[in-house]
XYZ file of N, CA and C in Angstrom:
333
model
N 0.839 -1.174 0.000
C 0.000 0.000 0.000
C 0.883 1.237 0.000
N 0.309 2.354 -0.283
C 1.052 3.617 -0.287
C 0.929 4.233 1.098
N 2.058 4.753 1.601
C 2.085 5.308 2.954
C 1.134 6.495 3.093
N 0.818 6.812 4.347
C -0.127 7.911 4.603
C 0.369 9.241 4.065
N 1.701 9.449 4.087
C 2.236 10.707 3.559
C 2.389 10.672 2.038
N 2.008 9.539 1.432
C 1.968 9.353 -0.027
C 3.349 9.426 -0.677
N 4.396 9.091 0.100
C 5.754 9.155 -0.426
C 6.381 7.786 -0.651
N 5.828 6.740 -0.034
C 6.452 5.428 -0.084
C 5.424 4.327 -0.346
N 5.931 3.252 -0.905
C 5.134 2.034 -1.016
C 5.582 1.154 0.140
N 4.644 0.752 0.986
C 4.980 -0.040 2.163
C 4.259 -1.393 2.120
N 4.872 -2.371 2.755
C 4.250 -3.696 2.839
C 3.204 -3.661 3.932
N 1.979 -3.907 3.548
C 0.866 -3.915 4.497
C 0.717 -5.281 5.145
N 0.945 -6.332 4.355
C 0.686 -7.683 4.843
C 1.523 -8.677 4.051
N 1.996 -9.702 4.743
C 2.660 -10.819 4.079
C 1.800 -12.052 4.306
N 1.507 -12.740 3.223
C 0.669 -13.922 3.325
C 1.454 -15.136 3.777
N 0.806 -15.981 4.502
C 1.388 -17.232 4.946
C 1.440 -18.204 3.774
N 2.454 -19.046 3.718
C 2.630 -19.993 2.623
C 1.451 -20.971 2.502
N 0.728 -21.146 3.599
C -0.410 -22.068 3.570
C -1.673 -21.429 2.986
N -1.646 -20.129 2.776
C -2.815 -19.436 2.229
C -2.950 -19.705 0.734
N -4.167 -19.657 0.249
C -4.445 -19.924 -1.164
C -4.571 -18.619 -1.956
N -4.672 -18.777 -3.255
C -4.911 -17.620 -4.122
C -6.236 -16.956 -3.750
N -7.251 -17.761 -3.449
C -8.554 -17.214 -3.057
C -8.450 -16.387 -1.774
N -7.584 -16.802 -0.844
C -7.352 -16.021 0.376
C -6.741 -14.660 0.027
N -5.797 -14.668 -0.922
C -5.171 -13.423 -1.371
C -6.229 -12.467 -1.931
N -7.072 -12.979 -2.812
C -8.107 -12.146 -3.432
C -9.089 -11.630 -2.379
N -9.446 -12.474 -1.430
C -10.388 -12.073 -0.378
C -9.824 -10.953 0.493
N -8.502 -10.869 0.609
C -7.876 -9.817 1.416
C -7.821 -8.455 0.716
N -8.080 -8.428 -0.583
C -8.039 -7.153 -1.308
C -9.253 -6.303 -0.930
N -9.026 -5.021 -0.650
C -10.159 -4.163 -0.304
C -11.050 -3.911 -1.520
N -12.335 -3.869 -1.280
C -13.285 -3.709 -2.376
C -13.198 -2.330 -3.036
N -12.907 -1.298 -2.242
C -12.959 0.078 -2.758
C -11.645 0.833 -2.625
N -10.523 0.113 -2.577
C -9.221 0.772 -2.487
C -8.210 -0.026 -3.296
N -7.138 0.609 -3.681
C -6.130 -0.005 -4.540
C -5.064 -0.710 -3.710
N -4.425 -1.703 -4.319
C -3.324 -2.425 -3.691
C -2.452 -3.040 -4.776
N -1.213 -3.347 -4.378
C -0.322 -4.157 -5.189
C -0.185 -5.494 -4.488
N 0.069 -6.530 -5.250
C 0.314 -7.838 -4.661
C 1.342 -8.595 -5.472
N 2.130 -9.385 -4.777
C 3.096 -10.263 -5.425
C 2.836 -11.663 -4.885
N 2.529 -12.590 -5.779
C 2.197 -13.939 -5.344
C 3.070 -14.961 -6.065
N 3.351 -16.040 -5.373
C 4.027 -17.191 -5.954
C 2.921 -18.191 -6.276
N 2.532 -18.227 -7.520
C 1.378 -19.013 -7.950
C 1.814 -20.396 -8.428
N 1.383 -21.414 -7.710
C 1.658 -22.794 -8.104
C 0.515 -23.294 -8.978
N 0.880 -23.988 -10.069
C -0.129 -24.505 -10.993
C 0.470 -25.646 -11.791
N -0.361 -26.278 -12.583
C 0.079 -27.370 -13.439
C 0.030 -26.899 -14.888
N 1.112 -27.151 -15.620
C 1.158 -26.752 -17.022
C 0.203 -27.610 -17.840
N -0.016 -27.216 -19.086
C -0.925 -27.961 -19.953
C -0.456 -29.394 -20.190
N 0.865 -29.622 -20.082
C 1.368 -30.988 -20.268
C 1.551 -31.729 -18.942
N 0.980 -31.177 -17.848
C 0.922 -31.893 -16.579
C 2.068 -31.682 -15.612
N 3.001 -30.788 -15.918
C 4.131 -30.542 -15.013
C 3.742 -29.548 -13.918
N 4.054 -29.854 -12.649
C 3.822 -28.858 -11.593
C 4.898 -27.775 -11.672
N 4.501 -26.549 -11.539
C 5.443 -25.431 -11.594
C 4.869 -24.253 -10.814
N 5.622 -23.182 -10.742
C 5.125 -21.963 -10.102
C 5.746 -20.752 -10.786
N 5.080 -19.638 -10.696
C 5.547 -18.373 -11.262
C 5.235 -17.246 -10.286
N 6.123 -16.275 -10.231
C 5.872 -15.065 -9.450
C 5.020 -14.137 -10.312
N 3.941 -13.628 -9.729
C 2.990 -12.796 -10.465
C 2.757 -11.502 -9.691
N 2.949 -10.380 -10.367
C 2.658 -9.064 -9.794
C 1.241 -8.683 -10.192
N 0.437 -8.325 -9.197
C -0.948 -7.942 -9.465
C -1.164 -6.504 -9.007
N -1.685 -5.708 -9.893
C -2.073 -4.338 -9.570
C -3.592 -4.305 -9.468
N -4.086 -4.089 -8.258
C -5.532 -4.047 -7.985
C -5.939 -2.584 -7.928
N -6.679 -2.137 -8.920
C -7.100 -0.752 -9.056
C -8.597 -0.748 -9.397
N -9.445 -1.061 -8.403
C -10.873 -1.271 -8.705
C -11.569 -0.012 -9.212
N -12.532 -0.233 -10.075
C -13.335 0.871 -10.606
C -14.039 1.640 -9.492
N -14.303 0.974 -8.371
C -15.037 1.585 -7.261
C -14.154 2.441 -6.346
N -12.842 2.432 -6.561
C -11.941 3.257 -5.741
C -12.092 4.724 -6.127
N -11.763 5.596 -5.201
C -11.837 7.029 -5.519
C -10.673 7.412 -6.435
N -10.787 8.556 -7.059
C -9.854 8.972 -8.097
C -8.424 9.134 -7.569
N -8.242 9.750 -6.427
C -6.882 10.014 -5.924
C -6.068 8.735 -5.723
N -6.579 7.732 -5.005
C -5.792 6.500 -4.883
C -5.523 5.832 -6.231
N -6.486 5.859 -7.122
C -6.277 5.264 -8.437
C -5.125 5.945 -9.163
N -5.047 7.255 -9.062
C -3.957 8.001 -9.700
C -2.621 7.685 -9.041
N -2.588 7.636 -7.704
C -1.348 7.333 -6.988
C -0.826 5.941 -7.345
N -1.692 4.966 -7.325
C -1.271 3.600 -7.622
C -0.872 3.437 -9.086
N -1.605 4.050 -9.980
C -1.248 3.959 -11.402
C 0.087 4.630 -11.666
N 0.311 5.762 -11.012
C 1.540 6.516 -11.219
C 2.782 5.867 -10.628
N 2.635 5.080 -9.591
C 3.804 4.468 -8.943
C 4.023 3.013 -9.354
N 3.125 2.463 -10.126
C 3.196 1.045 -10.500
C 4.472 0.712 -11.263
N 4.849 1.497 -12.232
C 6.027 1.186 -13.046
C 7.304 1.230 -12.218
N 7.407 2.161 -11.280
C 8.584 2.224 -10.412
C 8.695 0.963 -9.568
N 7.587 0.498 -9.044
C 7.590 -0.723 -8.250
C 7.928 -1.931 -9.119
N 7.310 -2.038 -10.279
C 7.573 -3.167 -11.170
C 9.047 -3.258 -11.540
N 9.709 -2.122 -11.707
C 11.118 -2.130 -12.110
C 12.030 -2.686 -11.013
N 11.574 -2.701 -9.774
C 12.383 -3.245 -8.678
C 12.160 -4.744 -8.486
N 11.167 -5.298 -9.123
C 10.830 -6.710 -8.943
C 11.571 -7.565 -9.972
N 12.862 -7.727 -9.761
C 13.693 -8.499 -10.671
C 13.207 -9.941 -10.736
N 13.057 -10.441 -11.940
C 12.645 -11.825 -12.122
C 11.146 -12.046 -12.169
N 10.385 -10.993 -12.000
C 8.923 -11.113 -12.066
C 8.487 -10.600 -13.430
N 8.135 -11.524 -14.303
C 7.791 -11.142 -15.666
C 6.310 -11.133 -15.966
N 5.504 -11.550 -15.001
C 4.066 -11.620 -15.247
C 3.379 -10.532 -14.433
N 2.683 -9.659 -15.131
C 1.994 -8.538 -14.498
C 0.528 -8.567 -14.899
N -0.331 -8.480 -13.900
C -1.772 -8.486 -14.161
C -2.376 -7.226 -13.568
N -3.137 -6.514 -14.386
C -3.865 -5.328 -13.939
C -5.333 -5.709 -13.806
N -5.897 -5.478 -12.632
C -7.292 -5.848 -12.411
C -8.071 -4.653 -11.880
N -9.255 -4.456 -12.452
C -10.125 -3.356 -12.015
C -11.425 -3.857 -11.399
N -11.679 -5.170 -11.505
C -12.819 -5.773 -10.807
C -12.488 -7.234 -10.526
N -13.272 -7.857 -9.654
C -12.962 -9.210 -9.207
C -13.000 -10.242 -10.331
N -13.763 -9.996 -11.388
C -13.804 -10.963 -12.490
C -12.446 -11.084 -13.172
N -11.661 -10.021 -13.149
C -10.328 -10.044 -13.747
C -9.315 -10.770 -12.865
N -9.720 -11.147 -11.663
C -8.874 -11.914 -10.759
C -9.294 -13.374 -10.672
N -10.291 -13.770 -11.455
C -10.737 -15.158 -11.453
C -9.575 -16.051 -11.894
N -9.205 -16.990 -11.041
C -8.015 -17.807 -11.287
C -8.115 -18.592 -12.587
N -9.177 -19.328 -12.764
C -9.304 -20.197 -13.940
C -9.560 -19.415 -15.233
N -10.400 -18.404 -15.168
C -10.815 -17.701 -16.384
C -9.849 -16.599 -16.817
N -9.198 -15.935 -15.855
C -8.391 -14.765 -16.212
C -6.901 -14.907 -15.916
N -6.557 -15.424 -14.748
C -5.149 -15.413 -14.324
C -4.350 -16.572 -14.932
N -4.824 -17.791 -14.785
C -4.070 -18.937 -15.306
C -3.803 -18.885 -16.805
N -4.746 -18.457 -17.635
C -4.422 -18.362 -19.068
C -3.240 -17.432 -19.349
N -3.124 -16.352 -18.602
C -1.988 -15.443 -18.787
C -0.710 -16.088 -18.276
N -0.755 -16.668 -17.083
C 0.429 -17.257 -16.457
C 0.957 -18.444 -17.282
N 0.060 -19.254 -17.815
C 0.488 -20.434 -18.575
C 1.224 -20.084 -19.860
N 1.056 -18.875 -20.354
C 1.812 -18.445 -21.539
C 3.305 -18.374 -21.235
N 3.661 -18.209 -19.968
C 5.056 -18.071 -19.564
C 5.632 -19.359 -18.986
N 4.852 -20.439 -18.973
C 5.306 -21.696 -18.362
C 6.114 -22.522 -19.347
């Protein structure tokens, strides 16, 4: 999240390794923006288990204009520090975070 003085990106929460992707999505605020970095485990189309680091920018349509501008404006700076993370997903509503319909098809292109 962005700090109260709007100068820094700070870690609000670290997820436990036992948490699922659905737990991650459930933790996202409905009306505010957030960034997330997840280690997504999945099976490739040919049956191999693998995982990929995925950067998610949550910028819901229901958020107010100021946070949306702050998060959009600082996203590229944050992405440039995430060495080795090649998968970036921008989501503006929960349907864009659906694992099977939206996220896995993008992630599997890089597997």
